[in-house]
Amino acid sequence: MPELPEVETIVRGLRPLIVGAQITDVEIALPRMTLPSAEELRARVRGSRITAVHRRGKVIVFELSTPSILTVHLRMTGRLLFDAARTAATRVRISLDQAHHLDFADTRTLGRMTLLPAESRWQDELGVEPLSETFTPSLFGSLLAGRGRAIKPLLLEQRLIAGIGNIYACEALWEARIAPERRAATLTPEEIHRLHAAIQRTLQRAVDLRGTSARDYVDAEGMKGGFQNVLAVYGRADAPCQRCHAPIVRMVLAQRGTWFCPRCQPIERRRS
DNA sequence: CCGCCGCCCTGCTTGC
DNA sequence: TGCAAGCAGGGCGGCG
């Protein structure tokens, strides 16, 4: 569930708390959630300092003085918690100096923590940052060109655009008034512009509201976000559309729950 | 390369 | 009331 806005919120909260801190120990309760092995990761990380914290797509990146890079992908139910109490979901605890600690907790254990060499090219497979200036309407159009797939699952492809997940794909398509199953290559230039703007507006608004706490998400200090209060379609089956009052519909598209307004987002291209 | 499918994983919700 | 199925879904391997 943590998508770009949630990960950005976590990183912003974490940065002033842990940059400069020294890692005194690493306890790994569930070894299959880390790479390399628990012993190797612990040995390599202990004693190093955290020199920077940032984000790429949905991935949280810790730069270490070793030098090396520690990445965390939260997947569905992962959390990074500063100075939190240990729970059944606590999978990795990073002890810091000054008696602080950072926990990687994850109920469903789908998340991953990976230690990489500083020169690793791990980002090469990730697409454009949707809130960066690089993400222009024309670049977006080129990503969609020749794609026979439905637009919604395409928005989830991290190789194309890094950071959009199911919530913001649904919300951006509603904002742009485009049906989730529209074939990407059939979008008109005007629709591409509209969807591009909707992606940026939706993500930026969600960052401003500190993310969506639809189910599990909380930030590094355990606080919920605010975007769940303004969701237009995600998780809102049968509720009236905020624009036209038609009931929101849930369907399954490419194995994902998909919410949309059948009146505002008609499958047939609107003539006007 | 492209697109689609199943799998991973646990806990909450739903329905009989 | 109890239990099983359904659902949440990002990423990845496998396949055509």
mmCIF file of C-alpha atoms (C1' of nucleotides) in Angstrom:
data_model
loop_
_atom_site.group_PDB
_atom_site.id
_atom_site.type_symbol
_atom_site.label_atom_id
_atom_site.label_comp_id
_atom_site.label_asym_id
_atom_site.label_seq_id
_atom_site.Cartn_x
_atom_site.Cartn_y
_atom_site.Cartn_z
ATOM 1 C CA MET A 1 0.000 0.000 0.000
ATOM 2 C CA PRO A 2 2.779 2.492 0.604
ATOM 3 C CA GLU A 3 3.103 4.229 -2.748
ATOM 4 C CA LEU A 4 5.099 7.326 -3.646
ATOM 5 C CA PRO A 5 3.287 9.774 -1.312
ATOM 6 C CA GLU A 6 3.468 7.428 1.677
ATOM 7 C CA VAL A 7 7.128 6.613 1.082
ATOM 8 C CA GLU A 8 7.923 10.310 0.622
ATOM 9 C CA THR A 9 6.192 11.084 3.934
ATOM 10 C CA ILE A 10 8.154 8.373 5.721
ATOM 11 C CA VAL A 11 11.443 9.607 4.281
ATOM 12 C CA ARG A 12 10.767 13.244 5.175
ATOM 13 C CA GLY A 13 9.893 12.252 8.720
ATOM 14 C CA LEU A 14 12.855 9.964 9.113
ATOM 15 C CA ARG A 15 15.507 12.276 7.688
ATOM 16 C CA PRO A 16 15.895 14.686 10.636
ATOM 17 C CA LEU A 17 15.669 11.801 13.073
ATOM 18 C CA ILE A 18 18.330 9.473 11.749
ATOM 19 C CA VAL A 19 20.748 11.196 9.365
ATOM 20 C CA GLY A 20 24.079 11.213 11.142
ATOM 21 C CA ALA A 21 23.152 8.401 13.488
ATOM 22 C CA GLN A 22 25.447 5.432 13.910
ATOM 23 C CA ILE A 23 24.121 1.898 13.559
ATOM 24 C CA THR A 24 25.144 -0.033 16.651
ATOM 25 C CA ASP A 25 23.389 -3.306 15.878
ATOM 26 C CA VAL A 26 20.968 -5.061 13.529
ATOM 27 C CA GLU A 27 18.610 -7.802 14.718
ATOM 28 C CA ILE A 28 16.883 -9.792 12.009
ATOM 29 C CA ALA A 29 13.921 -11.795 13.271
ATOM 30 C CA LEU A 30 12.892 -13.116 9.858
ATOM 31 C CA PRO A 31 15.964 -13.804 7.701
ATOM 32 C CA ARG A 32 14.074 -14.374 4.455
ATOM 33 C CA MET A 33 13.156 -10.693 4.395
ATOM 34 C CA THR A 34 16.729 -9.494 3.960
ATOM 35 C CA LEU A 35 19.482 -9.768 1.398
ATOM 36 C CA PRO A 36 22.210 -10.758 1.863
ATOM 37 C CA SER A 37 21.883 -13.235 4.730
ATOM 38 C CA ALA A 38 21.198 -12.009 8.253
ATOM 39 C CA GLU A 39 24.744 -12.570 9.478
ATOM 40 C CA GLU A 40 26.364 -10.912 6.497
ATOM 41 C CA LEU A 41 24.066 -7.908 6.549
ATOM 42 C CA ARG A 42 24.590 -7.444 10.272
ATOM 43 C CA ALA A 43 28.349 -7.671 9.993
ATOM 44 C CA ARG A 44 28.533 -5.210 7.120
ATOM 45 C CA VAL A 45 26.172 -2.624 8.567
ATOM 46 C CA ARG A 46 27.235 -2.503 12.202
ATOM 47 C CA GLY A 47 29.266 0.546 13.062
ATOM 48 C CA SER A 48 28.423 2.523 9.941
ATOM 49 C CA ARG A 49 26.702 5.889 9.917
ATOM 50 C CA ILE A 50 23.557 6.869 8.050
ATOM 51 C CA THR A 51 24.676 9.687 5.792
ATOM 52 C CA ALA A 52 21.461 10.284 3.810
ATOM 53 C CA VAL A 53 17.878 9.086 3.457
ATOM 54 C CA HIS A 54 15.905 9.409 0.261
ATOM 55 C CA ARG A 55 13.396 7.766 -1.994
ATOM 56 C CA ARG A 56 13.285 6.364 -5.523
ATOM 57 C CA GLY A 57 9.812 5.298 -6.642
ATOM 58 C CA LYS A 58 8.453 3.300 -3.728
ATOM 59 C CA VAL A 59 11.898 2.340 -2.460
ATOM 60 C CA ILE A 60 13.381 3.905 0.676
ATOM 61 C CA VAL A 61 17.133 4.378 0.400
ATOM 62 C CA PHE A 62 19.605 4.712 3.272
ATOM 63 C CA GLU A 63 23.105 5.740 2.322
ATOM 64 C CA LEU A 64 25.687 4.379 4.729
ATOM 65 C CA SER A 65 29.211 5.558 5.431
ATOM 66 C CA THR A 66 30.587 2.046 4.827
ATOM 67 C CA PRO A 67 30.019 3.014 1.956
ATOM 68 C CA SER A 68 26.961 1.059 0.900
ATOM 69 C CA ILE A 69 23.232 1.412 0.329
ATOM 70 C CA LEU A 70 20.463 -0.113 2.374
ATOM 71 C CA THR A 71 17.131 -0.196 0.519
ATOM 72 C CA VAL A 72 13.726 -1.011 1.954
ATOM 73 C CA HIS A 73 10.650 -1.896 -0.071
ATOM 74 C CA LEU A 74 7.525 -1.908 2.087
ATOM 75 C CA ARG A 75 5.280 -3.675 -0.445
ATOM 76 C CA MET A 76 1.836 -4.049 1.155
ATOM 77 C CA THR A 77 1.981 -3.854 4.918
ATOM 78 C CA GLY A 78 5.562 -2.839 5.640
ATOM 79 C CA ARG A 79 6.322 -0.029 8.055
ATOM 80 C CA LEU A 80 9.461 1.831 9.082
ATOM 81 C CA LEU A 81 9.008 2.985 12.654
ATOM 82 C CA PHE A 82 11.265 5.212 14.725
ATOM 83 C CA ASP A 83 11.548 4.325 18.409
ATOM 84 C CA ALA A 84 8.448 2.132 18.346
ATOM 85 C CA ALA A 85 7.599 -0.723 20.679
ATOM 86 C CA ARG A 86 8.357 -4.211 19.441
ATOM 87 C CA THR A 87 5.349 -6.165 18.090
ATOM 88 C CA ALA A 88 4.717 -9.521 16.440
ATOM 89 C CA ALA A 89 5.253 -7.811 13.072
ATOM 90 C CA THR A 90 8.731 -6.472 13.959
ATOM 91 C CA ARG A 91 11.018 -8.198 11.455
ATOM 92 C CA VAL A 92 14.232 -6.149 11.647
ATOM 93 C CA ARG A 93 15.426 -3.791 14.343
ATOM 94 C CA ILE A 94 18.269 -1.391 13.599
ATOM 95 C CA SER A 95 19.721 -0.080 16.833
ATOM 96 C CA LEU A 96 21.150 3.436 16.679
ATOM 97 C CA ASP A 97 23.356 5.407 19.015
ATOM 98 C CA GLN A 98 21.711 7.675 21.633
ATOM 99 C CA ALA A 99 19.477 4.666 22.496
ATOM 100 C CA HIS A 100 17.272 5.104 19.415
ATOM 101 C CA HIS A 101 16.126 2.392 17.044
ATOM 102 C CA LEU A 102 14.483 1.959 13.677
ATOM 103 C CA ASP A 103 12.148 -0.992 13.131
ATOM 104 C CA PHE A 104 11.143 -2.614 9.862
ATOM 105 C CA ALA A 105 7.759 -4.119 10.708
ATOM 106 C CA ASP A 106 5.636 -6.048 8.222
ATOM 107 C CA THR A 107 2.593 -8.156 9.024
ATOM 108 C CA ARG A 108 2.490 -10.009 5.734
ATOM 109 C CA THR A 109 6.255 -10.226 5.322
ATOM 110 C CA LEU A 110 6.179 -9.297 1.644
ATOM 111 C CA GLY A 111 8.559 -6.372 2.175
ATOM 112 C CA ARG A 112 12.321 -6.574 1.607
ATOM 113 C CA MET A 113 15.466 -4.998 3.019
ATOM 114 C CA THR A 114 18.502 -5.170 0.762
ATOM 115 C CA LEU A 115 22.119 -4.144 1.330
ATOM 116 C CA LEU A 116 23.864 -3.116 -1.882
ATOM 117 C CA PRO A 117 27.314 -1.858 -2.794
ATOM 118 C CA ALA A 118 27.514 1.901 -3.244
ATOM 119 C CA GLU A 119 28.143 1.486 -6.957
ATOM 120 C CA SER A 120 25.097 -0.719 -7.508
ATOM 121 C CA ARG A 121 22.978 0.054 -10.554
ATOM 122 C CA TRP A 122 19.766 -1.088 -8.845
ATOM 123 C CA GLN A 123 17.806 1.930 -10.108
ATOM 124 C CA ASP A 124 18.327 1.124 -13.754
ATOM 125 C CA GLU A 125 15.084 -0.838 -13.974
ATOM 126 C CA LEU A 126 12.978 1.951 -12.508
ATOM 127 C CA GLY A 127 11.079 4.415 -14.670
ATOM 128 C CA VAL A 128 10.670 8.162 -14.469
ATOM 129 C CA GLU A 129 9.830 9.952 -11.219
ATOM 130 C CA PRO A 130 6.311 11.246 -11.835
ATOM 131 C CA LEU A 131 6.763 14.419 -9.766
ATOM 132 C CA SER A 132 10.027 15.356 -11.474
ATOM 133 C CA GLU A 133 10.414 17.798 -14.348
ATOM 134 C CA THR A 134 11.564 14.894 -16.483
ATOM 135 C CA PHE A 135 8.025 13.548 -16.484
ATOM 136 C CA THR A 136 6.486 15.630 -19.258
ATOM 137 C CA PRO A 137 3.302 15.027 -21.224
ATOM 138 C CA SER A 138 5.364 14.139 -24.269
ATOM 139 C CA LEU A 139 7.434 11.592 -22.348
ATOM 140 C CA PHE A 140 4.222 10.158 -20.938
ATOM 141 C CA GLY A 141 2.807 9.916 -24.443
ATOM 142 C CA SER A 142 5.872 8.068 -25.664
ATOM 143 C CA LEU A 143 5.519 5.565 -22.820
ATOM 144 C CA LEU A 144 1.955 4.808 -23.890
ATOM 145 C CA ALA A 145 2.605 4.675 -27.634
ATOM 146 C CA GLY A 146 2.010 1.288 -29.199
ATOM 147 C CA ARG A 147 0.717 -0.229 -25.971
ATOM 148 C CA GLY A 148 -2.292 -2.454 -26.469
ATOM 149 C CA ARG A 149 -2.787 -2.931 -22.761
ATOM 150 C CA ALA A 150 -5.359 -1.285 -20.577
ATOM 151 C CA ILE A 151 -4.118 2.035 -19.212
ATOM 152 C CA LYS A 152 -4.604 1.220 -15.534
ATOM 153 C CA PRO A 153 -2.266 -1.781 -15.188
ATOM 154 C CA LEU A 154 0.221 0.154 -17.318
ATOM 155 C CA LEU A 155 0.287 2.961 -14.748
ATOM 156 C CA LEU A 156 1.364 0.351 -12.191
ATOM 157 C CA GLU A 157 4.441 -0.642 -14.218
ATOM 158 C CA GLN A 158 7.405 0.606 -12.206
ATOM 159 C CA ARG A 159 9.688 0.287 -15.239
ATOM 160 C CA LEU A 160 7.715 3.050 -16.919
ATOM 161 C CA ILE A 161 6.760 5.348 -14.048
ATOM 162 C CA ALA A 162 8.136 4.739 -10.565
ATOM 163 C CA GLY A 163 5.861 5.170 -7.582
ATOM 164 C CA ILE A 164 2.243 4.805 -8.693
ATOM 165 C CA GLY A 165 0.305 2.018 -6.972
ATOM 166 C CA ASN A 166 -3.282 0.864 -7.052
ATOM 167 C CA ILE A 167 -4.756 3.723 -5.033
ATOM 168 C CA TYR A 168 -3.293 6.582 -7.075
ATOM 169 C CA ALA A 169 -3.793 4.817 -10.405
ATOM 170 C CA CYS A 170 -7.522 4.636 -9.647
ATOM 171 C CA GLU A 171 -7.651 8.199 -8.351
ATOM 172 C CA ALA A 172 -5.716 9.735 -11.242
ATOM 173 C CA LEU A 173 -7.869 7.984 -13.843
ATOM 174 C CA TRP A 174 -11.003 9.279 -12.144
ATOM 175 C CA GLU A 175 -9.539 12.781 -12.015
ATOM 176 C CA ALA A 176 -8.723 12.578 -15.734
ATOM 177 C CA ARG A 177 -12.128 11.014 -16.571
ATOM 178 C CA ILE A 178 -10.544 8.056 -18.349
ATOM 179 C CA ALA A 179 -11.823 4.476 -18.041
ATOM 180 C CA PRO A 180 -9.301 2.084 -16.439
ATOM 181 C CA GLU A 181 -9.651 -0.453 -19.256
ATOM 182 C CA ARG A 182 -9.037 2.008 -22.070
ATOM 183 C CA ARG A 183 -6.221 0.688 -24.290
ATOM 184 C CA ALA A 184 -3.233 2.931 -23.674
ATOM 185 C CA ALA A 185 -2.491 3.549 -27.334
ATOM 186 C CA THR A 186 -6.033 4.833 -27.955
ATOM 187 C CA LEU A 187 -5.686 7.821 -25.643
ATOM 188 C CA THR A 188 -5.975 11.110 -27.527
ATOM 189 C CA PRO A 189 -3.315 13.811 -27.040
ATOM 190 C CA GLU A 190 -5.812 15.717 -24.939
ATOM 191 C CA GLU A 191 -6.444 12.689 -22.747
ATOM 192 C CA ILE A 192 -2.712 12.111 -22.341
ATOM 193 C CA HIS A 193 -2.324 15.694 -21.158
ATOM 194 C CA ARG A 194 -5.248 15.322 -18.808
ATOM 195 C CA LEU A 195 -3.968 12.089 -17.319
ATOM 196 C CA HIS A 196 -0.450 13.432 -16.986
ATOM 197 C CA ALA A 197 -1.764 16.439 -15.065
ATOM 198 C CA ALA A 198 -4.030 14.211 -12.984
ATOM 199 C CA ILE A 199 -1.137 11.937 -11.989
ATOM 200 C CA GLN A 200 0.946 14.897 -10.840
ATOM 201 C CA ARG A 201 -1.928 16.648 -9.085
ATOM 202 C CA THR A 202 -3.091 13.508 -7.305
ATOM 203 C CA LEU A 203 0.380 12.500 -6.144
ATOM 204 C CA GLN A 204 1.306 16.025 -5.041
ATOM 205 C CA ARG A 205 -1.939 16.426 -3.133
ATOM 206 C CA ALA A 206 -1.378 13.070 -1.461
ATOM 207 C CA VAL A 207 2.158 14.107 -0.473
ATOM 208 C CA ASP A 208 0.742 17.348 0.951
ATOM 209 C CA LEU A 209 -1.788 15.324 2.956
ATOM 210 C CA ARG A 210 0.922 12.893 4.147
ATOM 211 C CA GLY A 211 -0.376 9.852 2.284
ATOM 212 C CA THR A 212 -3.375 7.535 2.448
ATOM 213 C CA SER A 213 -4.081 5.405 5.518
ATOM 214 C CA ALA A 214 -6.629 3.135 3.893
ATOM 215 C CA ARG A 215 -5.567 0.043 5.814
ATOM 216 C CA ASP A 216 -2.129 -0.318 7.319
ATOM 217 C CA TYR A 217 -0.124 2.738 6.436
ATOM 218 C CA VAL A 218 1.378 4.953 9.117
ATOM 219 C CA ASP A 219 4.451 7.185 8.903
ATOM 220 C CA ALA A 220 7.746 6.708 10.749
ATOM 221 C CA GLU A 221 6.234 8.115 13.931
ATOM 222 C CA GLY A 222 3.076 6.026 13.744
ATOM 223 C CA MET A 223 0.836 8.832 12.421
ATOM 224 C CA LYS A 224 -1.876 8.274 9.846
ATOM 225 C CA GLY A 225 -2.093 10.258 6.636
ATOM 226 C CA GLY A 226 -5.023 12.341 5.453
ATOM 227 C CA PHE A 227 -5.705 11.390 1.841
ATOM 228 C CA GLN A 228 -8.130 8.588 2.804
ATOM 229 C CA ASN A 229 -10.576 11.376 3.670
ATOM 230 C CA VAL A 230 -10.586 12.751 0.145
ATOM 231 C CA LEU A 231 -10.462 9.568 -1.947
ATOM 232 C CA ALA A 232 -12.813 9.869 -4.913
ATOM 233 C CA VAL A 233 -13.073 6.223 -5.950
ATOM 234 C CA TYR A 234 -10.596 3.886 -4.255
ATOM 235 C CA GLY A 235 -12.467 1.547 -1.912
ATOM 236 C CA ARG A 236 -15.705 3.500 -2.421
ATOM 237 C CA ALA A 237 -17.943 0.994 -4.241
ATOM 238 C CA ASP A 238 -21.592 2.137 -4.353
ATOM 239 C CA ALA A 239 -20.773 5.565 -2.926
ATOM 240 C CA PRO A 240 -21.904 8.509 -5.080
ATOM 241 C CA CYS A 241 -19.345 9.986 -7.459
ATOM 242 C CA GLN A 242 -18.187 13.374 -6.183
ATOM 243 C CA ARG A 243 -18.606 14.806 -9.680
ATOM 244 C CA CYS A 244 -21.804 13.282 -11.054
ATOM 245 C CA HIS A 245 -23.324 11.322 -8.151
ATOM 246 C CA ALA A 246 -23.499 8.045 -10.076
ATOM 247 C CA PRO A 247 -22.540 5.056 -7.885
ATOM 248 C CA ILE A 248 -18.857 4.133 -7.949
ATOM 249 C CA VAL A 249 -18.224 0.645 -9.369
ATOM 250 C CA ARG A 250 -15.622 -1.911 -8.328
ATOM 251 C CA MET A 251 -14.292 -4.339 -10.896
ATOM 252 C CA VAL A 252 -11.236 -6.555 -11.192
ATOM 253 C CA LEU A 253 -8.759 -5.562 -13.899
ATOM 254 C CA ALA A 254 -5.504 -7.496 -14.359
ATOM 255 C CA GLN A 255 -6.021 -9.179 -10.967
ATOM 256 C CA ARG A 256 -6.395 -5.855 -9.151
ATOM 257 C CA GLY A 257 -9.380 -4.271 -7.507
ATOM 258 C CA THR A 258 -10.276 -1.244 -9.617
ATOM 259 C CA TRP A 259 -12.733 1.505 -8.706
ATOM 260 C CA PHE A 260 -14.145 4.007 -11.161
ATOM 261 C CA CYS A 261 -17.197 6.066 -12.042
ATOM 262 C CA PRO A 262 -18.977 4.457 -15.010
ATOM 263 C CA ARG A 263 -20.559 7.794 -15.953
ATOM 264 C CA CYS A 264 -17.512 10.063 -15.691
ATOM 265 C CA GLN A 265 -15.137 7.408 -17.047
ATOM 266 C CA PRO A 266 -17.078 5.825 -19.905
ATOM 267 C CA ILE A 267 -15.471 2.981 -21.810
ATOM 268 C CA GLU A 268 -16.479 4.499 -25.125
ATOM 269 C CA ARG A 269 -14.537 7.613 -25.950
ATOM 270 C CA ARG A 270 -16.787 10.588 -25.366
ATOM 271 C CA ARG A 271 -17.783 12.562 -28.465
ATOM 272 C CA SER A 272 -18.042 16.286 -28.054
ATOM 273 C "C1'" DC B 1 9.645 -7.362 -26.236
ATOM 274 C "C1'" DC B 2 4.859 -7.822 -24.794
ATOM 275 C "C1'" DG B 3 1.083 -9.320 -22.046
ATOM 276 C "C1'" DC B 4 -1.004 -12.320 -18.873
ATOM 277 C "C1'" DC B 5 -1.226 -15.455 -14.886
ATOM 278 C "C1'" DG B 6 -0.117 -17.429 -10.457
ATOM 279 C "C1'" DC B 7 2.317 -17.073 -6.347
ATOM 280 C "C1'" DC B 8 3.883 -15.126 -2.071
ATOM 281 C "C1'" DC B 9 2.096 -13.900 2.804
ATOM 282 C "C1'" DT B 10 -1.191 -12.824 7.072
ATOM 283 C "C1'" DG B 11 -5.160 -10.993 9.154
ATOM 284 C "C1'" DC B 12 -9.482 -8.883 8.705
ATOM 285 C "C1'" DT B 13 -14.138 -9.229 6.648
ATOM 286 C "C1'" DT B 14 -17.906 -11.609 4.690
ATOM 287 C "C1'" DG B 15 -21.262 -15.143 4.130
ATOM 288 C "C1'" DC B 16 -23.380 -19.461 4.960
ATOM 289 C "C1'" DT C 1 -21.243 -19.169 16.830
ATOM 290 C "C1'" DG C 2 -17.873 -21.169 13.909
ATOM 291 C "C1'" DC C 3 -15.441 -21.866 10.004
ATOM 292 C "C1'" DA C 4 -13.874 -21.276 5.284
ATOM 293 C "C1'" DA C 5 -13.507 -18.435 1.496
ATOM 294 C "C1'" DG C 6 -12.543 -13.935 -0.138
ATOM 295 C "C1'" DC C 7 -9.833 -10.007 -0.239
ATOM 296 C "C1'" DA C 8 -5.989 -6.678 0.266
ATOM 297 C "C1'" DG C 9 -1.891 -6.122 -4.060
ATOM 298 C "C1'" DG C 10 3.501 -5.093 -5.468
ATOM 299 C "C1'" DG C 11 6.834 -7.538 -7.647
ATOM 300 C "C1'" DC C 12 8.584 -11.330 -9.869
ATOM 301 C "C1'" DG C 13 9.143 -15.748 -12.325
ATOM 302 C "C1'" DG C 14 7.239 -18.421 -15.879
ATOM 303 C "C1'" DC C 15 5.011 -19.004 -20.151
ATOM 304 C "C1'" DG C 16 3.054 -18.281 -24.790
#
